[in-house]
Amino acid sequence: MTVPEDIYEITNPKDISSLKRALVNRLIYSIGKDPVETQERDWFFALAYVVRDLLTLRWMESMRRYYLQDAKRVYYLSMEFLIGRALGNSLLNIGCYDEFKLVLEDVGLDLEELAETEEEAALGNGGLGRLAACYLDSLATLRLPGFGYGIHYDYGMFSQRIEDGYQIEHPENWLRYGNPWEFPRPDVLYRVQFRGHVVECPNADGKRRYRWIDTEDVMAMAYDIPVPGYGGETVNNLRLWAAKASRDFELKYFNEGNYIKAVEEKTQSENLSKVLYPDDTTQMGRELRLKQEYFFVSASLQDILKKFRIDQRDFSDLPQEVAIQLNDTHPSVAIPELMRILLDEHQVPWDDAWAITVRTFSYTNHTLLPEALEVWSVRLFEELLPRHLQIIYEINHRFLTEVGERFPGDMGLIQRVSIIDEERGKRVRMAHLAIIGSHKVNGVAALHTRLMRTTIFRDFARIFPDRFVSITNGITPRRWLNQANRGLAKLITETIGPGWVTDLERLRQLAAMADEAEFRARFRAVKSANKQHLASLIAKRLNIGIDPASLFDVQIKRMHEYKRQLLNLLHVITRYNRLRAGLSQDMVPRTVIFGGKAAPGYHAAKLVIKLINDVSKVIGRDSTVAGLLKVVFVPDYNVSRAMEIMPAVELSEQISTAGMEASGTGNMKMAVNGAITIGTLDGANIEIREKVGEKNIFIFGHTAEQLDEMRRGGYDAWRFYYDNEELKLALDMISTGYFSPDEQDRFKPLIDSLLREGDRFAILADYESYIACQEEVDRLYLDSETWTRKAILNVAHSGWFSSDRAVREYAERIWNTPI
Ligand code: 26V
């Protein structure tokens, strides 16, 4: 049917009175509340429904357009999408923010306050999940037919509370009041098989055929979330899968008359999409995690192929029509799954199926840390996915045969590149599978890609010299500048016009302004207002007073040993000691802000949180440093907290052990918000230095190569301890209970890891240059004109870190969907 135009409720989104009518209609008819008797949440839901309505029309138009253009589709498969709140972002992207602000004022409500009632979609751990969300924003803004596929978790990232300085995890029931953005699609339902066994049966033509039978099945039901691009023209889709029991259980037990058992089994299978795994540090090989991975991969591939087959195309066309990006190895079981579908369900010959598969998939690696690389025991794989294991064996066999032919006699090579790790119990190495089954493998920053090619995947780089590419991460300027920092966005738009929102490199035009005193004053006024705002939030929520005139020194990210929050703390303690010794003349007042969650089982990271809080307490109580030094741990760091903090940062702490942070994206968010980075030559910091210029960044510490060399010569932790009195003092204070008088050896494990267990993260080796670098920071901060100039240049030269640039590179170099 064709829809008559006059049926739409809002024909002109700039017409305030029609917006208001729509809002009140939603309140009454969708929420069922009398406008005279409402809570703030009711209005939030009513507003979200109106906005969703506006998105829905454009969403349908976008889908029609893609269909008519017969455009190649890009599918981004990710276990995580760390979206955050959607209201403010959607309003800005469709260009109705101010209009709705007026409408709400009319009914006596404040839009910003209302926006706070939205539960955030925290369906991710950290960098990898947030990157996926930024890329969805860019795909839509660039008008590319790019779709996310993931899991509809009932419980996303846990919320963090701090009790007595310790992290306590609480489940976050973000769907408690329902999710106004999503469309449940009970009709989009796929069967996902598990367990069972494989039987071989000859085909009519005598060829062997495999059937996977007697499986235990779970259903995957779709939830669709609209993803608006900037300007609101294009709206793409994020499809998340929730587990629903298959009716087989019911029938089986109902027939036996065992009703309770039937319901029990039903809840069991629906547990699959219950919770996000909150540990991105160590791979633990849990059965439920592998089930989650296959569950969403299987449903997504069925969905992708169903859409592809609409026009009865031949499978050999798949790579021209479809690109599938694997966000880390988590969805890499998609490779044997597509093979299984082609081989077993459509009788495509192996070589053809393999060529189609490799040309369709590409894989992004996000970490080099060996403990985070995914491996699954062959036993578990065989139990859950017996047919996939067979296919993996066959992929491996053919691959190793080819390698053997190309590199005769190199047995070590065969063992090293095999998908199956034969040592320490047989295990499937998912990264090897992902590399072999993709036509492109990308690292997320230049150094990261180089290390990938020269260290953990060097054999593969030799075997597939053209497969490895580098695409440095990016962040969306819509959320991280236009939305999060309204003050700076306004100043920029007044200075260079509004084009930067979709063409961030235009920020370069600000470079000339850095030399103008008047512009610097305005820039400073914005930063100062942002700092005051953050100070007032901290005062309100944590009841801690911080001085808005002090230097805001910020480290916000997941708690990890390699990110070295402990190194930051050693500087804080050293600073404290210097202040108490009366050496305050060259030091500027500082507020050191930390925020981040530790994985629930990561004891060392949790102990660092406790140490930060203990140090904060001691310093906070010491009147001799009042007004000069303060330490704040902001609990429950998440996307919303990040949006509050980023605009107020002056010093951006990016101090990971060189070679260990694949890219970092918080570093980019802070730079574009006018912070100056203090960091190591790691991840994208290197590229930030290239872009902003080495005079406008504080670099310290050993390079990845130097650390490598140092370790080869034998790392002597004690030498650093004895050679530096201030370091020794700081470590001794921690280990002798200066910050924990109630439990003197509380932090002994942290000190032991440095002094007795080899200091894997080279904290001691980098201490001295870090402290020296921090002294330089103080010197520069005293000269506020020069500081401001450098901060402006950071903004001006951060345009390249837009996720629009990154997604364009994927489109050109990997997906073959150039823009
Ligand atoms: C690993 C695991 C292990 C099994 C359980 C769940 C889980 C979840 C995630 C991960 C991988 C985490 C890797 C990651 O987040 N890497 C970060 O990716 C960012 C985006 O590319 C990058 O900026 C960060 O430097 C990198 O640490």
PDB file of C-alpha atoms and ligand atoms in Angstrom, residues 76 79-80 124-132 135 276-286 289 292-293 327-330 364-369 371-374 376 443-445 448 471-474 557-558 560 562-563 656 660-668 682-684 810, ligand 1:
ATOM      1  CA  TYR A  76      29.314  -5.015  11.702  1.00  0.00           C
ATOM      2  CA  MET A  79      29.447  -8.782  20.938  1.00  0.00           C
ATOM      3  CA  GLU A  80      29.402  -5.231  22.293  1.00  0.00           C
ATOM      4  CA  GLY A 124      29.898  -3.160  26.223  1.00  0.00           C
ATOM      5  CA  ASN A 125      33.013  -3.221  28.355  1.00  0.00           C
ATOM      6  CA  GLY A 126      35.061  -0.321  27.081  1.00  0.00           C
ATOM      7  CA  GLY A 127      37.025   0.687  23.990  1.00  0.00           C
ATOM      8  CA  LEU A 128      35.945  -2.097  21.681  1.00  0.00           C
ATOM      9  CA  GLY A 129      32.253  -1.641  22.399  1.00  0.00           C
ATOM     10  CA  ARG A 130      32.331   2.143  22.273  1.00  0.00           C
ATOM     11  CA  LEU A 131      34.197   2.005  18.952  1.00  0.00           C
ATOM     12  CA  ALA A 132      31.357  -0.079  17.520  1.00  0.00           C
ATOM     13  CA  TYR A 135      31.213   3.479  13.809  1.00  0.00           C
ATOM     14  CA  LEU A 276      27.338  -9.231  29.189  1.00  0.00           C
ATOM     15  CA  TYR A 277      30.666 -10.748  30.259  1.00  0.00           C
ATOM     16  CA  PRO A 278      32.372  -7.938  32.170  1.00  0.00           C
ATOM     17  CA  ASP A 279      35.945  -9.171  31.835  1.00  0.00           C
ATOM     18  CA  ASP A 280      37.904  -7.930  28.862  1.00  0.00           C
ATOM     19  CA  THR A 281      41.208  -8.799  30.520  1.00  0.00           C
ATOM     20  CA  THR A 282      41.378 -12.538  30.530  1.00  0.00           C
ATOM     21  CA  GLN A 283      39.743 -15.064  28.344  1.00  0.00           C
ATOM     22  CA  MET A 284      38.193 -17.679  30.610  1.00  0.00           C
ATOM     23  CA  GLY A 285      36.809 -20.185  28.137  1.00  0.00           C
ATOM     24  CA  ARG A 286      33.352 -20.315  29.664  1.00  0.00           C
ATOM     25  CA  ARG A 289      30.315 -17.188  26.412  1.00  0.00           C
ATOM     26  CA  GLN A 292      26.532 -16.390  23.186  1.00  0.00           C
ATOM     27  CA  GLU A 293      29.020 -16.009  20.365  1.00  0.00           C
ATOM     28  CA  ASN A 327      34.810  -6.912  15.703  1.00  0.00           C
ATOM     29  CA  ASP A 328      37.635  -8.911  17.257  1.00  0.00           C
ATOM     30  CA  THR A 329      37.511 -12.707  17.220  1.00  0.00           C
ATOM     31  CA  HIS A 330      34.310 -12.887  19.291  1.00  0.00           C
ATOM     32  CA  THR A 364      39.704  -6.277  13.341  1.00  0.00           C
ATOM     33  CA  ASN A 365      42.170  -7.132  16.064  1.00  0.00           C
ATOM     34  CA  HIS A 366      41.936  -5.020  19.234  1.00  0.00           C
ATOM     35  CA  THR A 367      44.583  -6.413  21.519  1.00  0.00           C
ATOM     36  CA  LEU A 368      47.999  -8.032  21.517  1.00  0.00           C
ATOM     37  CA  LEU A 369      47.843  -9.114  25.151  1.00  0.00           C
ATOM     38  CA  GLU A 371      45.771 -13.414  27.989  1.00  0.00           C
ATOM     39  CA  ALA A 372      42.963 -11.646  26.119  1.00  0.00           C
ATOM     40  CA  LEU A 373      43.304 -13.684  22.911  1.00  0.00           C
ATOM     41  CA  GLU A 374      40.437 -16.094  22.543  1.00  0.00           C
ATOM     42  CA  TRP A 376      38.490 -22.578  23.194  1.00  0.00           C
ATOM     43  CA  GLY A 443      45.013  -3.265  13.510  1.00  0.00           C
ATOM     44  CA  VAL A 444      43.582  -0.169  15.180  1.00  0.00           C
ATOM     45  CA  ALA A 445      46.626   2.153  15.140  1.00  0.00           C
ATOM     46  CA  HIS A 448      49.535  -1.757  16.847  1.00  0.00           C
ATOM     47  CA  ILE A 471      43.150   1.668  10.205  1.00  0.00           C
ATOM     48  CA  THR A 472      43.543   3.971  13.139  1.00  0.00           C
ATOM     49  CA  ASN A 473      40.448   4.229  15.327  1.00  0.00           C
ATOM     50  CA  GLY A 474      38.239   7.284  15.405  1.00  0.00           C
ATOM     51  CA  LYS A 557      39.280   4.211  31.353  1.00  0.00           C
ATOM     52  CA  ARG A 558      38.967   0.582  32.421  1.00  0.00           C
ATOM     53  CA  HIS A 560      44.030  -2.481  33.951  1.00  0.00           C
ATOM     54  CA  TYR A 562      48.869  -2.159  31.577  1.00  0.00           C
ATOM     55  CA  LYS A 563      47.055   1.205  31.633  1.00  0.00           C
ATOM     56  CA  SER A 656      50.064   2.712  29.162  1.00  0.00           C
ATOM     57  CA  MET A 660      50.261  -2.576  25.101  1.00  0.00           C
ATOM     58  CA  GLU A 661      47.405  -0.145  24.363  1.00  0.00           C
ATOM     59  CA  ALA A 662      46.262  -1.109  20.893  1.00  0.00           C
ATOM     60  CA  SER A 663      44.959   2.366  20.138  1.00  0.00           C
ATOM     61  CA  GLY A 664      43.018   4.150  22.830  1.00  0.00           C
ATOM     62  CA  THR A 665      40.060   6.349  21.937  1.00  0.00           C
ATOM     63  CA  GLY A 666      39.667   8.332  25.163  1.00  0.00           C
ATOM     64  CA  ASN A 667      42.961   9.992  24.183  1.00  0.00           C
ATOM     65  CA  MET A 668      41.215  11.312  21.031  1.00  0.00           C
ATOM     66  CA  ASP A 682      51.830   3.841  22.515  1.00  0.00           C
ATOM     67  CA  GLY A 683      48.769   3.177  20.382  1.00  0.00           C
ATOM     68  CA  ALA A 684      47.266   6.235  18.757  1.00  0.00           C
ATOM     69  CA  TYR A 810      37.233   0.720   5.974  1.00  0.00           C
TER      70      TYR A 810
HETATM   71  C1  26V B   1      38.240  -9.652  25.432  1.00  0.00           C
HETATM   72  C2  26V B   1      37.382 -10.422  26.155  1.00  0.00           C
HETATM   73  C3  26V B   1      37.880 -11.683  26.649  1.00  0.00           C
HETATM   74  C4  26V B   1      36.785 -12.648  26.907  1.00  0.00           C
HETATM   75  C5  26V B   1      35.668 -12.074  27.694  1.00  0.00           C
HETATM   76  C6  26V B   1      35.105 -10.797  27.153  1.00  0.00           C
HETATM   77  C7  26V B   1      36.072  -9.979  26.409  1.00  0.00           C
HETATM   78  C8  26V B   1      35.682  -8.760  25.926  1.00  0.00           C
HETATM   79  C9  26V B   1      36.559  -7.991  25.205  1.00  0.00           C
HETATM   80  C10 26V B   1      37.824  -8.442  24.961  1.00  0.00           C
HETATM   81  C11 26V B   1      38.771  -7.662  24.128  1.00  0.00           C
HETATM   82  C12 26V B   1      38.987  -6.349  24.630  1.00  0.00           C
HETATM   83  C13 26V B   1      39.876  -5.653  23.681  1.00  0.00           C
HETATM   84  C14 26V B   1      39.648  -4.184  23.703  1.00  0.00           C
HETATM   85  O1  26V B   1      38.676  -3.663  24.190  1.00  0.00           O
HETATM   86  N1  26V B   1      40.595  -3.516  23.137  1.00  0.00           N
HETATM   87  C15 26V B   1      40.556  -2.089  23.052  1.00  0.00           C
HETATM   88  O2  26V B   1      39.995  -1.760  21.794  1.00  0.00           O
HETATM   89  C16 26V B   1      39.909  -0.368  21.605  1.00  0.00           C
HETATM   90  C17 26V B   1      39.202  -0.151  20.309  1.00  0.00           C
HETATM   91  O3  26V B   1      39.978  -0.625  19.254  1.00  0.00           O
HETATM   92  C18 26V B   1      41.288   0.237  21.640  1.00  0.00           C
HETATM   93  O4  26V B   1      41.170   1.629  21.506  1.00  0.00           O
HETATM   94  C19 26V B   1      41.974  -0.090  22.953  1.00  0.00           C
HETATM   95  O5  26V B   1      43.310   0.363  22.935  1.00  0.00           O
HETATM   96  C20 26V B   1      41.971  -1.586  23.172  1.00  0.00           C
HETATM   97  O6  26V B   1      42.478  -1.910  24.457  1.00  0.00           O
END
